[in-house]
XYZ file of C-alpha atoms in Angstrom:
440
model
C -143.337 -63.783 14.952
C -143.267 -61.509 11.922
C -141.046 -58.458 12.087
C -142.679 -55.054 11.800
C -142.023 -53.081 8.635
C -139.690 -50.092 8.959
C -141.082 -46.826 7.575
C -138.920 -43.710 7.131
C -140.840 -40.417 7.519
C -139.312 -37.248 6.025
C -140.853 -33.802 6.592
C -139.491 -30.480 7.847
C -142.729 -29.980 9.822
C -142.227 -31.751 13.161
C -145.984 -31.723 13.848
C -146.668 -33.693 10.663
C -143.892 -36.137 11.568
C -145.366 -36.765 15.011
C -148.878 -37.186 13.578
C -147.624 -39.705 11.013
C -145.637 -41.530 13.673
C -148.635 -41.854 16.011
C -150.904 -43.137 13.240
C -148.372 -45.625 11.861
C -147.271 -46.957 15.240
C -150.940 -47.622 16.076
C -150.998 -49.718 12.873
C -148.017 -51.717 14.251
C -145.375 -50.227 11.954
C -141.906 -49.209 13.169
C -140.999 -45.635 12.201
C -137.880 -43.512 11.718
C -138.094 -39.715 11.467
C -136.015 -37.198 9.498
C -136.591 -33.445 9.259
C -134.393 -33.052 6.153
C -133.044 -34.980 3.193
C -129.638 -35.008 4.877
C -131.033 -36.828 7.922
C -132.955 -39.203 5.639
C -129.751 -40.208 3.851
C -128.141 -41.158 7.157
C -131.113 -43.368 8.026
C -131.173 -45.002 4.583
C -127.477 -45.756 4.802
C -127.609 -47.440 8.211
C -131.119 -48.948 8.393
C -133.153 -51.460 6.402
C -136.185 -49.424 5.287
C -139.365 -51.006 3.871
C -141.211 -47.800 2.893
C -140.281 -44.145 2.408
C -142.897 -41.448 3.107
C -141.710 -37.939 2.258
C -142.938 -34.393 1.872
C -141.999 -32.509 -1.318
C -141.647 -28.897 -0.200
C -138.564 -28.787 2.019
C -135.750 -26.230 2.299
C -132.400 -26.704 0.522
C -132.844 -30.198 -1.000
C -136.471 -31.054 -1.757
C -138.382 -34.314 -1.634
C -138.250 -34.855 -5.413
C -134.476 -35.081 -5.264
C -134.773 -37.594 -2.425
C -137.249 -39.638 -4.470
C -134.945 -39.707 -7.489
C -131.939 -40.645 -5.371
C -133.868 -43.390 -3.579
C -135.278 -44.749 -6.841
C -131.754 -45.018 -8.262
C -129.900 -46.311 -5.209
C -132.648 -48.190 -3.312
C -135.000 -49.315 -6.117
C -136.608 -51.983 -3.923
C -138.074 -49.413 -1.489
C -141.646 -48.264 -2.330
C -142.174 -44.523 -1.950
C -145.227 -42.510 -0.867
C -145.423 -38.706 -1.111
C -147.387 -36.407 1.189
C -147.958 -32.928 -0.204
C -149.946 -29.842 0.587
C -149.640 -28.490 -2.959
C -151.541 -30.883 -5.256
C -151.573 -30.298 -9.011
C -151.665 -32.395 -12.180
C -148.108 -31.404 -13.118
C -146.940 -32.009 -9.572
C -148.524 -35.467 -9.491
C -146.860 -36.408 -12.781
C -143.484 -35.208 -11.503
C -143.916 -37.238 -8.325
C -144.768 -40.431 -10.207
C -141.921 -39.895 -12.701
C -139.553 -39.587 -9.730
C -140.417 -43.119 -8.616
C -143.233 -42.633 -6.089
C -146.050 -45.167 -5.873
C -148.706 -42.593 -4.995
C -149.215 -39.285 -3.220
C -151.447 -38.204 -0.376
C -152.760 -34.654 -0.053
C -152.697 -32.786 3.265
C -154.851 -32.835 5.321
C -155.587 -36.573 5.340
C -157.351 -38.980 7.661
C -155.842 -41.940 9.438
C -157.835 -44.286 7.209
C -156.591 -42.550 4.062
C -153.030 -42.961 5.346
C -153.635 -46.642 6.097
C -154.944 -47.295 2.593
C -152.096 -45.377 0.939
C -149.476 -47.285 2.952
C -151.063 -50.646 2.151
C -151.200 -49.724 -1.526
C -147.522 -48.735 -1.458
C -146.519 -52.058 0.112
C -148.629 -54.015 -2.396
C -147.029 -52.092 -5.247
C -143.597 -52.852 -3.821
C -144.343 -56.577 -3.614
C -145.666 -56.751 -7.174
C -142.666 -54.804 -8.424
C -140.312 -57.280 -6.747
C -142.262 -60.198 -8.179
C -141.844 -59.110 -11.790
C -138.409 -57.519 -11.462
C -135.739 -59.438 -13.356
C -132.109 -59.510 -12.355
C -131.259 -57.003 -15.087
C -133.300 -54.246 -13.476
C -130.604 -53.456 -10.941
C -127.621 -54.452 -13.042
C -127.308 -51.101 -14.791
C -127.333 -48.906 -11.713
C -127.047 -50.746 -8.413
C -127.380 -54.016 -6.593
C -127.422 -52.408 -3.199
C -127.410 -48.844 -1.971
C -123.639 -48.335 -2.247
C -122.899 -50.323 -5.416
C -123.155 -48.358 -8.621
C -121.984 -49.105 -12.141
C -122.901 -49.961 -15.701
C -119.590 -51.232 -17.065
C -119.197 -54.778 -18.326
C -116.837 -55.552 -15.413
C -119.428 -54.324 -12.920
C -122.246 -56.305 -14.513
C -120.212 -59.519 -14.219
C -120.135 -58.957 -10.465
C -123.883 -58.282 -10.274
C -124.549 -61.497 -12.186
C -122.645 -63.549 -9.597
C -124.366 -61.687 -6.751
C -127.770 -62.577 -8.187
C -126.776 -66.247 -8.328
C -125.569 -66.496 -4.731
C -127.778 -64.038 -2.833
C -130.476 -66.568 -1.884
C -128.227 -69.416 -0.735
C -125.520 -69.701 1.889
C -122.631 -70.776 -0.297
C -119.269 -69.565 0.989
C -117.853 -66.704 -1.082
C -114.323 -65.305 -1.383
C -114.147 -61.708 -2.643
C -110.756 -60.726 -4.051
C -109.516 -57.316 -5.130
C -107.190 -54.417 -4.449
C -107.636 -52.207 -1.414
C -110.413 -49.655 -1.909
C -112.288 -51.502 -4.660
C -115.388 -52.105 -2.540
C -115.104 -55.722 -1.424
C -117.255 -55.158 1.655
C -119.888 -53.485 -0.535
C -120.069 -56.675 -2.601
C -120.540 -58.707 0.579
C -123.288 -56.366 1.787
C -124.979 -56.527 -1.623
C -125.066 -60.329 -1.463
C -126.605 -60.211 2.004
C -129.087 -57.350 1.670
C -130.400 -58.197 -1.803
C -131.284 -61.773 -0.850
C -133.854 -63.543 1.260
C -131.637 -63.478 4.370
C -131.513 -59.676 4.447
C -133.546 -59.463 7.655
C -130.912 -61.478 9.516
C -127.699 -59.889 10.875
C -124.761 -58.846 8.719
C -121.638 -58.874 10.892
C -118.398 -57.448 9.452
C -115.057 -58.348 11.043
C -111.707 -56.916 9.970
C -109.275 -59.697 10.857
C -106.348 -57.313 10.445
C -107.725 -54.858 13.010
C -107.938 -57.366 15.894
C -104.744 -58.457 17.691
C -103.812 -62.064 16.916
C -104.140 -63.160 20.539
C -107.716 -61.849 20.682
C -109.039 -62.822 17.230
C -110.024 -66.376 18.189
C -111.943 -65.197 21.267
C -113.680 -62.427 19.304
C -114.747 -64.789 16.504
C -115.863 -67.792 18.542
C -116.568 -66.293 21.951
C -115.289 -67.545 25.312
C -116.457 -68.826 28.662
C -115.819 -67.276 32.045
C -112.339 -68.078 33.325
C -110.986 -69.145 29.913
C -108.103 -66.693 30.254
C -107.044 -63.726 32.334
C -109.690 -61.032 32.011
C -112.477 -63.421 30.926
C -114.813 -62.419 33.749
C -118.010 -63.543 32.034
C -119.303 -65.700 29.199
C -118.998 -63.882 25.869
C -120.741 -64.518 22.544
C -118.497 -64.298 19.499
C -119.085 -62.909 16.015
C -120.129 -66.324 14.672
C -123.109 -66.503 17.014
C -123.872 -62.794 16.580
C -124.395 -63.460 12.860
C -126.770 -66.399 13.442
C -129.119 -66.842 10.477
C -127.283 -64.195 8.463
C -123.843 -63.364 7.102
C -120.402 -63.163 8.723
C -118.019 -61.087 6.615
C -114.335 -61.781 7.315
C -112.228 -59.029 5.768
C -108.455 -59.443 5.351
C -108.818 -63.181 5.901
C -105.206 -63.730 4.802
C -103.958 -62.047 7.980
C -105.678 -64.558 10.293
C -103.078 -66.644 12.201
C -102.819 -70.371 11.427
C -104.373 -71.347 14.779
C -107.499 -69.352 13.907
C -107.487 -70.720 10.355
C -107.732 -74.248 11.793
C -110.853 -73.363 13.783
C -112.329 -71.523 10.787
C -111.907 -74.654 8.693
C -113.761 -76.733 11.274
C -116.532 -74.137 11.479
C -116.972 -74.266 7.689
C -116.850 -78.065 7.531
C -119.006 -78.923 10.518
C -121.078 -75.747 10.842
C -120.236 -75.659 14.520
C -117.908 -73.704 16.782
C -116.279 -74.153 20.162
C -115.867 -71.150 22.437
C -112.445 -70.555 23.952
C -112.329 -72.519 27.209
C -115.501 -74.504 26.436
C -115.747 -78.292 26.248
C -118.799 -78.573 24.018
C -119.270 -77.303 20.484
C -122.340 -75.373 19.321
C -124.085 -75.426 15.955
C -124.219 -72.239 13.898
C -126.321 -71.366 10.850
C -124.544 -68.617 8.951
C -123.123 -67.720 5.555
C -119.395 -66.913 5.406
C -118.095 -64.276 2.996
C -114.354 -63.666 3.181
C -112.285 -61.004 1.442
C -108.623 -60.416 0.730
C -106.316 -58.156 -1.228
C -103.451 -60.626 -0.800
C -102.291 -63.430 -3.093
C -103.455 -66.393 -1.025
C -101.929 -68.950 -3.411
C -98.492 -67.442 -2.723
C -99.300 -67.441 0.998
C -100.132 -71.161 0.709
C -96.753 -71.908 -0.900
C -95.013 -69.985 1.874
C -97.035 -71.776 4.583
C -98.883 -68.660 5.737
C -102.327 -69.874 4.689
C -103.965 -73.287 4.836
C -104.652 -74.790 1.430
C -107.686 -76.759 2.649
C -109.215 -73.563 4.096
C -108.598 -71.746 0.813
C -110.625 -74.307 -1.132
C -113.390 -74.215 1.481
C -113.609 -70.451 1.086
C -113.643 -70.457 -2.722
C -116.919 -72.269 -3.337
C -117.746 -69.050 -5.208
C -115.045 -66.524 -6.047
C -115.652 -62.892 -7.014
C -112.844 -60.789 -8.432
C -113.561 -57.081 -7.943
C -111.796 -55.087 -10.680
C -109.767 -51.958 -9.890
C -111.353 -48.642 -10.803
C -108.859 -48.154 -13.665
C -110.512 -51.151 -15.378
C -114.061 -49.743 -15.071
C -113.593 -46.061 -15.861
C -116.999 -45.798 -17.521
C -118.435 -46.089 -14.004
C -116.576 -42.994 -12.755
C -119.315 -40.448 -13.724
C -121.949 -42.484 -11.829
C -119.718 -42.766 -8.775
C -118.918 -39.049 -8.893
C -122.639 -38.219 -9.031
C -123.262 -40.405 -5.986
C -120.484 -38.785 -3.957
C -121.526 -35.288 -5.063
C -125.041 -35.947 -3.806
C -123.795 -37.435 -0.554
C -121.292 -34.713 0.353
C -123.155 -31.858 -1.320
C -126.112 -32.474 0.958
C -123.913 -33.162 3.998
C -121.579 -30.164 3.712
C -123.416 -27.598 1.593
C -127.102 -28.552 1.998
C -127.555 -28.532 -1.765
C -126.888 -30.547 -4.882
C -123.629 -29.885 -6.704
C -122.501 -30.480 -10.283
C -119.049 -31.000 -11.758
C -117.600 -29.204 -14.778
C -116.801 -31.291 -17.896
C -113.051 -30.555 -17.712
C -112.865 -31.565 -14.026
C -114.756 -34.788 -14.764
C -112.397 -35.460 -17.683
C -109.448 -35.279 -15.294
C -111.114 -37.752 -12.924
C -111.812 -40.125 -15.811
C -108.207 -40.084 -17.026
C -106.534 -40.594 -13.672
C -105.583 -44.206 -12.864
C -106.793 -44.254 -9.232
C -104.268 -46.438 -7.390
C -106.473 -46.061 -4.289
C -109.545 -47.100 -6.296
C -113.088 -46.057 -5.262
C -111.989 -45.057 -1.774
C -109.520 -42.560 -3.269
C -112.144 -41.212 -5.688
C -114.585 -40.651 -2.827
C -111.932 -38.810 -0.810
C -111.107 -36.555 -3.784
C -114.777 -35.697 -4.384
C -115.330 -35.101 -0.673
C -112.379 -32.675 -0.591
C -113.558 -30.948 -3.770
C -117.014 -30.366 -2.282
C -115.460 -28.805 0.820
C -113.148 -26.570 -1.241
C -115.690 -25.528 -3.877
C -117.707 -22.320 -4.020
C -120.319 -23.881 -6.292
C -119.932 -26.405 -9.086
C -116.779 -28.550 -8.861
C -114.114 -27.213 -11.249
C -110.451 -27.934 -11.948
C -109.322 -25.564 -9.200
C -111.090 -27.731 -6.597
C -109.093 -30.853 -7.506
C -105.754 -31.703 -5.847
C -102.752 -30.457 -7.835
C -101.022 -33.803 -7.415
C -103.926 -35.539 -9.134
C -103.906 -33.185 -12.121
C -100.182 -33.691 -12.668
C -100.135 -37.453 -12.205
C -102.515 -38.318 -15.015
C -101.180 -41.117 -17.193
C -101.588 -39.876 -20.738
C -101.367 -42.337 -23.648
C -98.138 -42.087 -25.616
C -99.917 -40.809 -28.715
C -101.051 -37.776 -26.679
C -97.493 -36.459 -26.566
C -96.366 -34.139 -29.377
C -93.133 -32.337 -30.275
C -92.746 -28.943 -28.581
C -92.669 -27.138 -31.961
C -96.036 -28.692 -32.897
C -97.579 -27.784 -29.544
C -96.283 -24.226 -29.920
C -97.797 -23.986 -33.404
C -101.210 -25.167 -32.156
C -101.137 -22.694 -29.266
C -100.238 -19.714 -31.484
C -103.081 -20.701 -33.831
C -105.516 -20.782 -30.880
C -104.433 -17.319 -29.732
C -104.843 -15.903 -33.248
C -108.263 -17.468 -33.478
C -109.157 -15.859 -30.155
C -107.972 -12.409 -31.353
C -109.696 -12.919 -34.718
C -106.366 -12.551 -36.512
C -105.247 -9.390 -34.696
C -101.452 -9.932 -34.506
C -100.871 -7.034 -32.091
C -103.298 -8.471 -29.518
C -101.921 -11.954 -30.139
C -98.369 -10.758 -29.481
C -99.496 -9.119 -26.227
C -101.115 -12.345 -25.018
C -98.051 -14.376 -26.012
C -95.774 -11.721 -24.456
C -93.582 -11.518 -27.541
C -93.064 -8.701 -30.055
C -94.715 -8.649 -33.499
C -91.417 -9.511 -35.232
C -91.043 -12.705 -33.193
C -94.684 -13.563 -33.895
C -94.145 -13.161 -37.649
C -91.161 -15.513 -37.445
C -93.296 -18.048 -35.594
C -96.003 -17.744 -38.241
C -93.495 -18.434 -41.020
């Protein structure tokens, strides 16, 4: 049985939303409603959407901004605009923003049907001719953004593995976005309709991890009052993402190895094994080769996991991606906290680009989120944490002798006062005699 397409409806007029929903549900589509761009972003983040239908005229953040954001971050989703203010310029702006077509209010059910069908056909043809380089510059999935060489190496591997079920090991420092890579592999490929199940092995107590992964039968242990399906079976047909795989105890590693080799699992307390059809993506920020030498990780499991290996670079090695990431977080938190789009001043962005980000993308997102909360408008230097501004790692050739720095500063003040030494002395808080000595 074919799954129904998911359509996201965005309009601040609840009557229009309900009319659209009734019409589309009668056509056997599944619908999600949002009365603002903010609500739409939440739906896009958490739900697989096949078509976006949005109004243009909405308070705070309008539909054009939503179209542009969706076109950049979800390029595979076709977009249809409904507007009550048709014009030639407006139509051009809509199309330039990534929409397939627009429908003028009021419209009939048949007109809606035809517009939706046209949007889906356009989306299919776009996917058919789209090469792998289309998404490499901006995004592979909704959360992955970049244009650096390091980022494009990752997108190339993702394109090669997305349509098969080869086991993948994603390596990288904490906060680099390893789970985002796993989600990109899953959701950009042909198995995207199947479940994506994420498991943090470090967040589950060791004595429970085996039961959570493989399930258990009633009476297997104290508290097992019923049969329970594990994460392996929950991910049937799709992807099981095992984060912090290096923390898994050796007993669990043994069962993981069997699951990878035989494609079957045995529930805790069960006598018979069961076949599973899933893709395994594991991730770690640990040095597993060292763990192998110290008998903390099975060598045979390591080689089973590394059929394909992806090394996610730290943010300090892809600083050209920082402006794109900042824009994404500004949109996200600007809409969420301030109901509007925010910009960042050049000097504040320069600080973000020079900082080395030991916490990687997660730290950058937290800093931007805080800045949005603290700002009165555009993000400026005053909205950034003091610790960040004073921990920038400047290149050695940026440092100069104090006398030279003093000379440059005095010259700047004189330039500002257009050569007026009295005003310059006042700004510098020295007398004219001292200023003359400095000038000599």
